[in-house]
Tab-separated table of C-alpha atoms and ligand atoms in Angstrom:
chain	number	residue	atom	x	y	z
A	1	UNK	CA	0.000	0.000	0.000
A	2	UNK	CA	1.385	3.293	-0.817
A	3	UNK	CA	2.432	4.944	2.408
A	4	UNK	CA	0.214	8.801	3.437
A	5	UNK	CA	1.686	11.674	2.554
A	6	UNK	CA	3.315	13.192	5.100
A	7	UNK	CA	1.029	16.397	5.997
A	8	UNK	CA	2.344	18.335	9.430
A	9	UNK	CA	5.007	20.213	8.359
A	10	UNK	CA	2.863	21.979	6.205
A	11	UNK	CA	-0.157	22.267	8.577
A	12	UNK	CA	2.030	23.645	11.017
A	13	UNK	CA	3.351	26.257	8.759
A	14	UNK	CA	0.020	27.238	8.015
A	15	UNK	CA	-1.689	27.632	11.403
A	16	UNK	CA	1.858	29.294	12.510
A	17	UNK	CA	1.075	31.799	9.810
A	18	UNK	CA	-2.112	32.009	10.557
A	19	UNK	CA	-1.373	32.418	14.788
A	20	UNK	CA	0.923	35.164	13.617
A	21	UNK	CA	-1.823	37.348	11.903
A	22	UNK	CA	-4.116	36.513	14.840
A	23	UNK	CA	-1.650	38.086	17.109
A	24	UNK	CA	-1.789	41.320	15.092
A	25	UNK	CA	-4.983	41.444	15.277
A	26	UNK	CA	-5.004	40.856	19.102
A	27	UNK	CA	-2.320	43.348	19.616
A	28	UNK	CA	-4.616	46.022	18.046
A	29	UNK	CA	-7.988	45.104	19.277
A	30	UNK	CA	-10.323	44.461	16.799
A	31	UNK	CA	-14.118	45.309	16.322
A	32	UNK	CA	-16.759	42.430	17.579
A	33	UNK	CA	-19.383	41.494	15.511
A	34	UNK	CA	-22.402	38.824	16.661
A	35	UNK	CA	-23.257	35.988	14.747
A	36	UNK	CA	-26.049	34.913	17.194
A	37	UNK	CA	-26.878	36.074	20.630
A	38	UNK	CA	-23.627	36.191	22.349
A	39	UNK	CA	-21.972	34.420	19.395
A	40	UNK	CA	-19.068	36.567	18.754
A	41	UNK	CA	-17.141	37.003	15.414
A	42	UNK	CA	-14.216	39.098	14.575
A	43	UNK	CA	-12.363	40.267	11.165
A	44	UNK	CA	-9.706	38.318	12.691
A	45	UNK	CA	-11.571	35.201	11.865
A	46	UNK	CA	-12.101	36.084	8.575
A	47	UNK	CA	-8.850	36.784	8.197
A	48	UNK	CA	-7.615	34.059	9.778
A	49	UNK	CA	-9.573	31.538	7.506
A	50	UNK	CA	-9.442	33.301	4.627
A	51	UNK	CA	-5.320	32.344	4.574
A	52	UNK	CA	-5.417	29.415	5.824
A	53	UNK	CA	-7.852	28.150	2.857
A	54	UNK	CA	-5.405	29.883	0.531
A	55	UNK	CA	-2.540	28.433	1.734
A	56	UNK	CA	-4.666	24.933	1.803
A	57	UNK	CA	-5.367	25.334	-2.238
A	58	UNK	CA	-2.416	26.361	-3.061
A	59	UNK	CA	-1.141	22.774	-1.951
A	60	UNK	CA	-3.890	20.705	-2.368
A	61	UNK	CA	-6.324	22.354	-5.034
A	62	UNK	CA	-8.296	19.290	-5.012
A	63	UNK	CA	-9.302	18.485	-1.270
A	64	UNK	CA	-12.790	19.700	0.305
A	65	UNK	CA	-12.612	22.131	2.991
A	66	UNK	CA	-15.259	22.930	6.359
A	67	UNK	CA	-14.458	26.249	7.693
A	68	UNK	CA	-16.348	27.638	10.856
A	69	UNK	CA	-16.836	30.934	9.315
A	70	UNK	CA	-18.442	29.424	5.907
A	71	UNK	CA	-15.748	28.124	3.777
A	72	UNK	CA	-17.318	24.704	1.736
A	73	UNK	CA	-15.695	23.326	-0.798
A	74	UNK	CA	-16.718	20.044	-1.738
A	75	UNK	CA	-15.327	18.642	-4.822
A	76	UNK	CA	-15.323	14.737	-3.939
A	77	UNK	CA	-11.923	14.485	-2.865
A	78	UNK	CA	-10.917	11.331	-0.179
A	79	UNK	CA	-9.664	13.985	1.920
A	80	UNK	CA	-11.257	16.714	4.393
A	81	UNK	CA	-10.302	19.448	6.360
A	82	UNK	CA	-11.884	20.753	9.062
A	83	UNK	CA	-10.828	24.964	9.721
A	84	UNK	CA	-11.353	26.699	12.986
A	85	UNK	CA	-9.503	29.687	12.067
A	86	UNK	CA	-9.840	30.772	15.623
A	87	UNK	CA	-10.927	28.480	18.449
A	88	UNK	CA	-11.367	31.135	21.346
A	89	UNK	CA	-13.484	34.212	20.142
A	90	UNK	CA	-14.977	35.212	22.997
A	91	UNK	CA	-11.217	35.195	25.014
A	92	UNK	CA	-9.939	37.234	22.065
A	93	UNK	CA	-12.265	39.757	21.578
A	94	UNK	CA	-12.087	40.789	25.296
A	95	UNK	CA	-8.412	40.668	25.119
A	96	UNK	CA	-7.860	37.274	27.383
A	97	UNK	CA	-4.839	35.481	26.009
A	98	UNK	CA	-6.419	32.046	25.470
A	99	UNK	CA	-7.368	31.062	21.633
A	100	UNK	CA	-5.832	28.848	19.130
A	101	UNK	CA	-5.542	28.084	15.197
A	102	UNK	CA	-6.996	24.401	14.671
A	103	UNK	CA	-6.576	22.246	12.128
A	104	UNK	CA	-7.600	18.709	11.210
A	105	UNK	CA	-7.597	16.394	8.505
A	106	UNK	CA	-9.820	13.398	7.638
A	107	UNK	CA	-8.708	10.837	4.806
A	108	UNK	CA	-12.196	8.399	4.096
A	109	UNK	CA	-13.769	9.695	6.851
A	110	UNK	CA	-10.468	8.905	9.332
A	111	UNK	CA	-8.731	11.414	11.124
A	112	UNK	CA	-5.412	11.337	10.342
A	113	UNK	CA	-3.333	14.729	11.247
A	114	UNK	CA	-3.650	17.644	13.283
A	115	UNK	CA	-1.967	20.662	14.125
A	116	UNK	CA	-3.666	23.449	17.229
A	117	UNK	CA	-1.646	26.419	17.390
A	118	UNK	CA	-1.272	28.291	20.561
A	119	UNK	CA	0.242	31.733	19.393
A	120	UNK	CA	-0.023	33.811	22.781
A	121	UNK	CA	2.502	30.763	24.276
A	122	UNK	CA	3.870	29.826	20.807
A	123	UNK	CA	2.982	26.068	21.613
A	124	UNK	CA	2.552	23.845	18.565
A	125	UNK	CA	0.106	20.421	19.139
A	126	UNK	CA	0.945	17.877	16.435
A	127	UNK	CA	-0.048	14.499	15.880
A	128	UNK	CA	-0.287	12.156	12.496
A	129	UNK	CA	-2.614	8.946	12.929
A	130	UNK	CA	-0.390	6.230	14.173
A	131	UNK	CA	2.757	8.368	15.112
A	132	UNK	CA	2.047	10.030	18.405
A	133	UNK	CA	1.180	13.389	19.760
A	134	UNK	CA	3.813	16.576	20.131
A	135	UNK	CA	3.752	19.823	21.460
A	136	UNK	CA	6.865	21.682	20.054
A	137	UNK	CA	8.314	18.148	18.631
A	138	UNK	CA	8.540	16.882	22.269
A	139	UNK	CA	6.343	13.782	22.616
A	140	UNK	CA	3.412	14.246	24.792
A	141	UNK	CA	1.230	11.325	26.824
A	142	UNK	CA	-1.978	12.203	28.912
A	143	UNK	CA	-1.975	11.893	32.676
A	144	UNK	CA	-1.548	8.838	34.724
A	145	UNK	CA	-4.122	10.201	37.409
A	146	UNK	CA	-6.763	7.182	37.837
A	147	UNK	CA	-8.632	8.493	41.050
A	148	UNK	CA	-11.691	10.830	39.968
A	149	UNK	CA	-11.044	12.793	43.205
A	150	UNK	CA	-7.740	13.431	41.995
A	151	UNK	CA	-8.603	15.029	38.327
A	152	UNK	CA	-8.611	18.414	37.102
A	153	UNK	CA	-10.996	18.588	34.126
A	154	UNK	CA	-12.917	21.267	32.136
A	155	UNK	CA	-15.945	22.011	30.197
A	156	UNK	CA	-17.352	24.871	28.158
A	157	UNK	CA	-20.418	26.184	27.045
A	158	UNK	CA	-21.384	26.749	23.537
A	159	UNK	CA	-22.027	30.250	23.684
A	160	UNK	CA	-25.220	30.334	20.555
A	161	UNK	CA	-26.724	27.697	22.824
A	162	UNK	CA	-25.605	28.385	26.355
A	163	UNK	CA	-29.371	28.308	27.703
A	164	UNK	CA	-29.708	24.867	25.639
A	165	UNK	CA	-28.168	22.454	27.492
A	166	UNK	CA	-28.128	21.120	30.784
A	167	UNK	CA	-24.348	21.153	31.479
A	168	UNK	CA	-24.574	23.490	34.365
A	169	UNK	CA	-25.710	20.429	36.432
A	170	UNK	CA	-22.564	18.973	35.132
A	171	UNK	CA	-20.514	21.424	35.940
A	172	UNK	CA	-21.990	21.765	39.312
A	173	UNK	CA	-21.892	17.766	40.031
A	174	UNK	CA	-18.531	17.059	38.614
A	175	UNK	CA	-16.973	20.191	40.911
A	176	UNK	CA	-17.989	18.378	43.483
A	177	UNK	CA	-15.930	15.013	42.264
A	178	UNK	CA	-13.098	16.123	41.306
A	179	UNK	CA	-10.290	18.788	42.569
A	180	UNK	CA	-11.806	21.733	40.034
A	181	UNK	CA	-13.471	22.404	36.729
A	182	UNK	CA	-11.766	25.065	34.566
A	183	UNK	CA	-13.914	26.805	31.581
A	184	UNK	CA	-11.496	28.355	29.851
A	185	UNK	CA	-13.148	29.120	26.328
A	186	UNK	CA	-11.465	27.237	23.621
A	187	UNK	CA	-12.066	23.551	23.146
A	188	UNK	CA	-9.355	22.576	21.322
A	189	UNK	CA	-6.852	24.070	23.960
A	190	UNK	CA	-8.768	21.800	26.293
A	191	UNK	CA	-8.625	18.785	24.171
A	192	UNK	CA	-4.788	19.631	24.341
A	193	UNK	CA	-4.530	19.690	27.579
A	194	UNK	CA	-5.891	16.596	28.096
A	195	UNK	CA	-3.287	15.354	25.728
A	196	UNK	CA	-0.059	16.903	27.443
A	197	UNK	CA	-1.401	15.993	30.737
A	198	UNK	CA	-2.269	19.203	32.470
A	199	UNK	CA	-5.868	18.402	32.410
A	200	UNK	CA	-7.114	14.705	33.134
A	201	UNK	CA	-10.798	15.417	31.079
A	202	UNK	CA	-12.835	17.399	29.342
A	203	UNK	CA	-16.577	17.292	28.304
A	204	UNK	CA	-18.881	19.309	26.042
A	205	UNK	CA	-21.818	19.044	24.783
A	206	UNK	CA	-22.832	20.484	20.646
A	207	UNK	CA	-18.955	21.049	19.704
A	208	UNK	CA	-18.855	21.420	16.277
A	209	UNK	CA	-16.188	19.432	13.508
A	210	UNK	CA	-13.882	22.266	13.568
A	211	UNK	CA	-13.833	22.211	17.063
A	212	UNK	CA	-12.644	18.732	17.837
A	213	UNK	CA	-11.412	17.019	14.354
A	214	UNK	CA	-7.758	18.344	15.408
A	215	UNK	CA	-8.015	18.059	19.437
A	216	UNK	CA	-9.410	14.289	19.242
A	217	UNK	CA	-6.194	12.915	17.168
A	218	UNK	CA	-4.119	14.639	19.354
A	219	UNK	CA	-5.511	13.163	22.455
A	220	UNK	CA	-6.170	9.660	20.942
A	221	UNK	CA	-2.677	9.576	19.755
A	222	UNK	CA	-1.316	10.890	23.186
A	223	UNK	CA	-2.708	7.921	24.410
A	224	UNK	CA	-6.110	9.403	25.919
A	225	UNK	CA	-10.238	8.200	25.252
A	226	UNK	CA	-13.114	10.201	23.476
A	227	UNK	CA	-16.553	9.086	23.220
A	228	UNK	CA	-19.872	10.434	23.426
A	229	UNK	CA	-21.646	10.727	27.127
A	230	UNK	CA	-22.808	7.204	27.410
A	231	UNK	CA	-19.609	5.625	26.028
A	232	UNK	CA	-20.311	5.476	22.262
A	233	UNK	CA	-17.877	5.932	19.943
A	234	UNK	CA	-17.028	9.306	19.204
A	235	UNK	CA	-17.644	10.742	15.764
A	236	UNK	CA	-17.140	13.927	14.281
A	237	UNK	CA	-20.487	14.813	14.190
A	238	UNK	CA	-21.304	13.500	17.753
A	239	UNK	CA	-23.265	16.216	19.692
A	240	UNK	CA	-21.302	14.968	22.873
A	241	UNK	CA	-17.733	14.867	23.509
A	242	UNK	CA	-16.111	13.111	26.736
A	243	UNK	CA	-12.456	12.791	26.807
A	244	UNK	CA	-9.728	11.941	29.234
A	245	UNK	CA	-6.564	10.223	30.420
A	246	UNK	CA	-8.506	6.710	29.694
A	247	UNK	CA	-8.092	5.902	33.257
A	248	UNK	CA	-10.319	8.125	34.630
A	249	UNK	CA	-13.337	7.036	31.468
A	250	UNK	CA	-15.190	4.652	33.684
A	251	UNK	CA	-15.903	7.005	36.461
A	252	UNK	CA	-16.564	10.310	34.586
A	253	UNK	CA	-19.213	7.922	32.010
A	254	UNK	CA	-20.839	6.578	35.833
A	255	UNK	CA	-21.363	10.409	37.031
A	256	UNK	CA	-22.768	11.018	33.779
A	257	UNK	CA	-24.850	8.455	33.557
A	258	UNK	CA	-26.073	9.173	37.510
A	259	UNK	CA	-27.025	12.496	36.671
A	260	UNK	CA	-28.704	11.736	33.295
A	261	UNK	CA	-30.917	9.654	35.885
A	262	UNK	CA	-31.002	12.071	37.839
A	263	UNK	CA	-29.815	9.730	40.655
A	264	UNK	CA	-27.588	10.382	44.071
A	265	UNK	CA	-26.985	13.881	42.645
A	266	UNK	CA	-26.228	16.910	45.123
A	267	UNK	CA	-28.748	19.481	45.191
A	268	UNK	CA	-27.918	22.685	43.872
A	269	UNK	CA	-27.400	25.320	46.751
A	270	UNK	CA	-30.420	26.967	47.252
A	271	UNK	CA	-30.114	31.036	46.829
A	272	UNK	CA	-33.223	32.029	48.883
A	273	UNK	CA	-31.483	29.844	51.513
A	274	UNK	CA	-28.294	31.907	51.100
A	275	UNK	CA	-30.200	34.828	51.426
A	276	UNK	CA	-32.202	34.455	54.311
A	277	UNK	CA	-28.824	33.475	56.645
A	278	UNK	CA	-26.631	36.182	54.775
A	279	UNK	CA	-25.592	38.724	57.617
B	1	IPD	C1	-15.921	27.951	21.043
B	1	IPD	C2	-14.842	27.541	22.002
B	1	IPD	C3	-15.412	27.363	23.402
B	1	IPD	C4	-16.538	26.381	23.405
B	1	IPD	C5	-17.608	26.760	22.401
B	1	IPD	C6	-16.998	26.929	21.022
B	1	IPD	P1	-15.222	29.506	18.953
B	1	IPD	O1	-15.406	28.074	19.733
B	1	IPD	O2	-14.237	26.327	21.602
B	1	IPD	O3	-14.438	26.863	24.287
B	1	IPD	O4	-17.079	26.338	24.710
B	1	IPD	O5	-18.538	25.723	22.384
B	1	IPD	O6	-18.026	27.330	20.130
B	1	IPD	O7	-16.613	30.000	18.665
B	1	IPD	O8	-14.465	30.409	19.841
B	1	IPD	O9	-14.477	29.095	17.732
B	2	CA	CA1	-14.382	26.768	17.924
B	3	CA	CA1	-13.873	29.774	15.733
């Protein structure tokens, strides 16, 4: 079988390219617009994805692209990328250093190389199917923390559909399992973090493919689990996502499935109780 072309190098000139123009951006302060409610968008999106699907024809007229800010082409090619020219809006438009460029690319439907670009720390996530996971060339492996109580994890909230989704019980439930539960606005950071080990999990529900394509070969290939909230298998259009360390899997999928049941869950403080003993 002919071997895969070889496709980091480029990816991670790309999104480094890309980070770079973020960065002026960021350095300037751009104008917000809204997509949706409290959907943010900036011209440093459409900046940002307008290169990067340049740079992507230029080498590889014929592949089909998915961009977050509207990019389709589909022209029946065995390969697919999926563009989130900048995974962090919200942190970026009010100035708080956490966003990324990510990039991932399916071959017949498999995921098969990634690159997320951290510009503000100029770290570089990497991983080809089958060859590990790097973060500035330096192999990376997920945590060996296998005691729930022990984890840090994180979450997010889609911001169009923040209202939509129970995950605040979530949030609330697994805070009380585990040493913390950090929301720090870009899911692909957070899949990466799982990856290198600073987080032990992460869960969201209604990512998007340009959220996750990248961050899930990057954690799967630094030796971490993804599936949906009842232990599925993941897929790219899964409207869950549940990753960690692997050793933790079992106990976050039993909280999950306790307080889909609704069972032996913690009641949420109550605020009229707060009130009445506040002095
Ligand atoms: C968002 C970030 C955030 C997550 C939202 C995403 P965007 O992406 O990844 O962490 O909670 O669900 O929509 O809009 O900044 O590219
Ligand atoms: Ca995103
Ligand atoms: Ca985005």
């Amino acid at each position: 079988m002919p071997e895969r072309p070889q496709f980091v190098p480029a990816m991670a000139e790309i999104a480094r390219e890309a980070g770079a123009l973020l960065m002026g951006y960021f350095h300037r302060r751009v104008k917000v617009e809204y997509k949706g409610d409290v959907d943010l968008v900036t011209e440093a999106d459409r900046a940002s994805e307008a290169l990067i699907t340049r740079r992507i024809r230029e080498r590889w007229p014929e592949h089909n692209i998915m961009g977050e800010e509207g990019t389709r082409t589909e022209q029946g090619s065995e390969y697919r990328w999926y563009v989130d020219p900048l995974d962090g809006t919200t942190n970026f438009a009010h100035a708080y250093p956490v966003f990324c460029v990510s990039l991932g690319l399916e071959h017949k439907d498999e995921r098969v190389a990634a690159v997320v670009f951290d510009p503000t720390r100029d770290e570089m996530f990497t991983a080809e199917k089958g060859g590990g996971a790097f973060l500035n060339g330096q192999p990376i492996r997920v945590s060996v923390v296998s005691d729930l109580g022990e984890c840090l994890v994180a979450t997010g909230f889609p911001s169009h559909k923040r209202h939509k989704n129970p995950n605040i019980f979530f949030y609330h439930q697994i805070t009380l399992k585990t040493h913390g539960v950090r929301r720090a606005g870009s899911a692909a950071l957070d899949l990466c973090n799982v990856a290198s080990g600073r987080f032990d999990g992460f869960w969201e529900f209604n990512l998007n493919p340009w959220d996750t394509a990248a961050g899930v070969l990057i954690l799967e290939e630094a030796g971490g689990r993804v599936t949906r909230f009842d232990g599925q298998p993941f897929r790219i259009d899964s409207q869950e996502t549940l990753a960690s360390n692997g050793r933790v899997h079992e106990a976050l999928l039993k909280e999950f499935q306790a307080i889909f049941s609704r069972e032996g869950l913690e009641e949420l403080p109550s605020v009229a109780e707060y009130v009445k003993a506040r002095k």
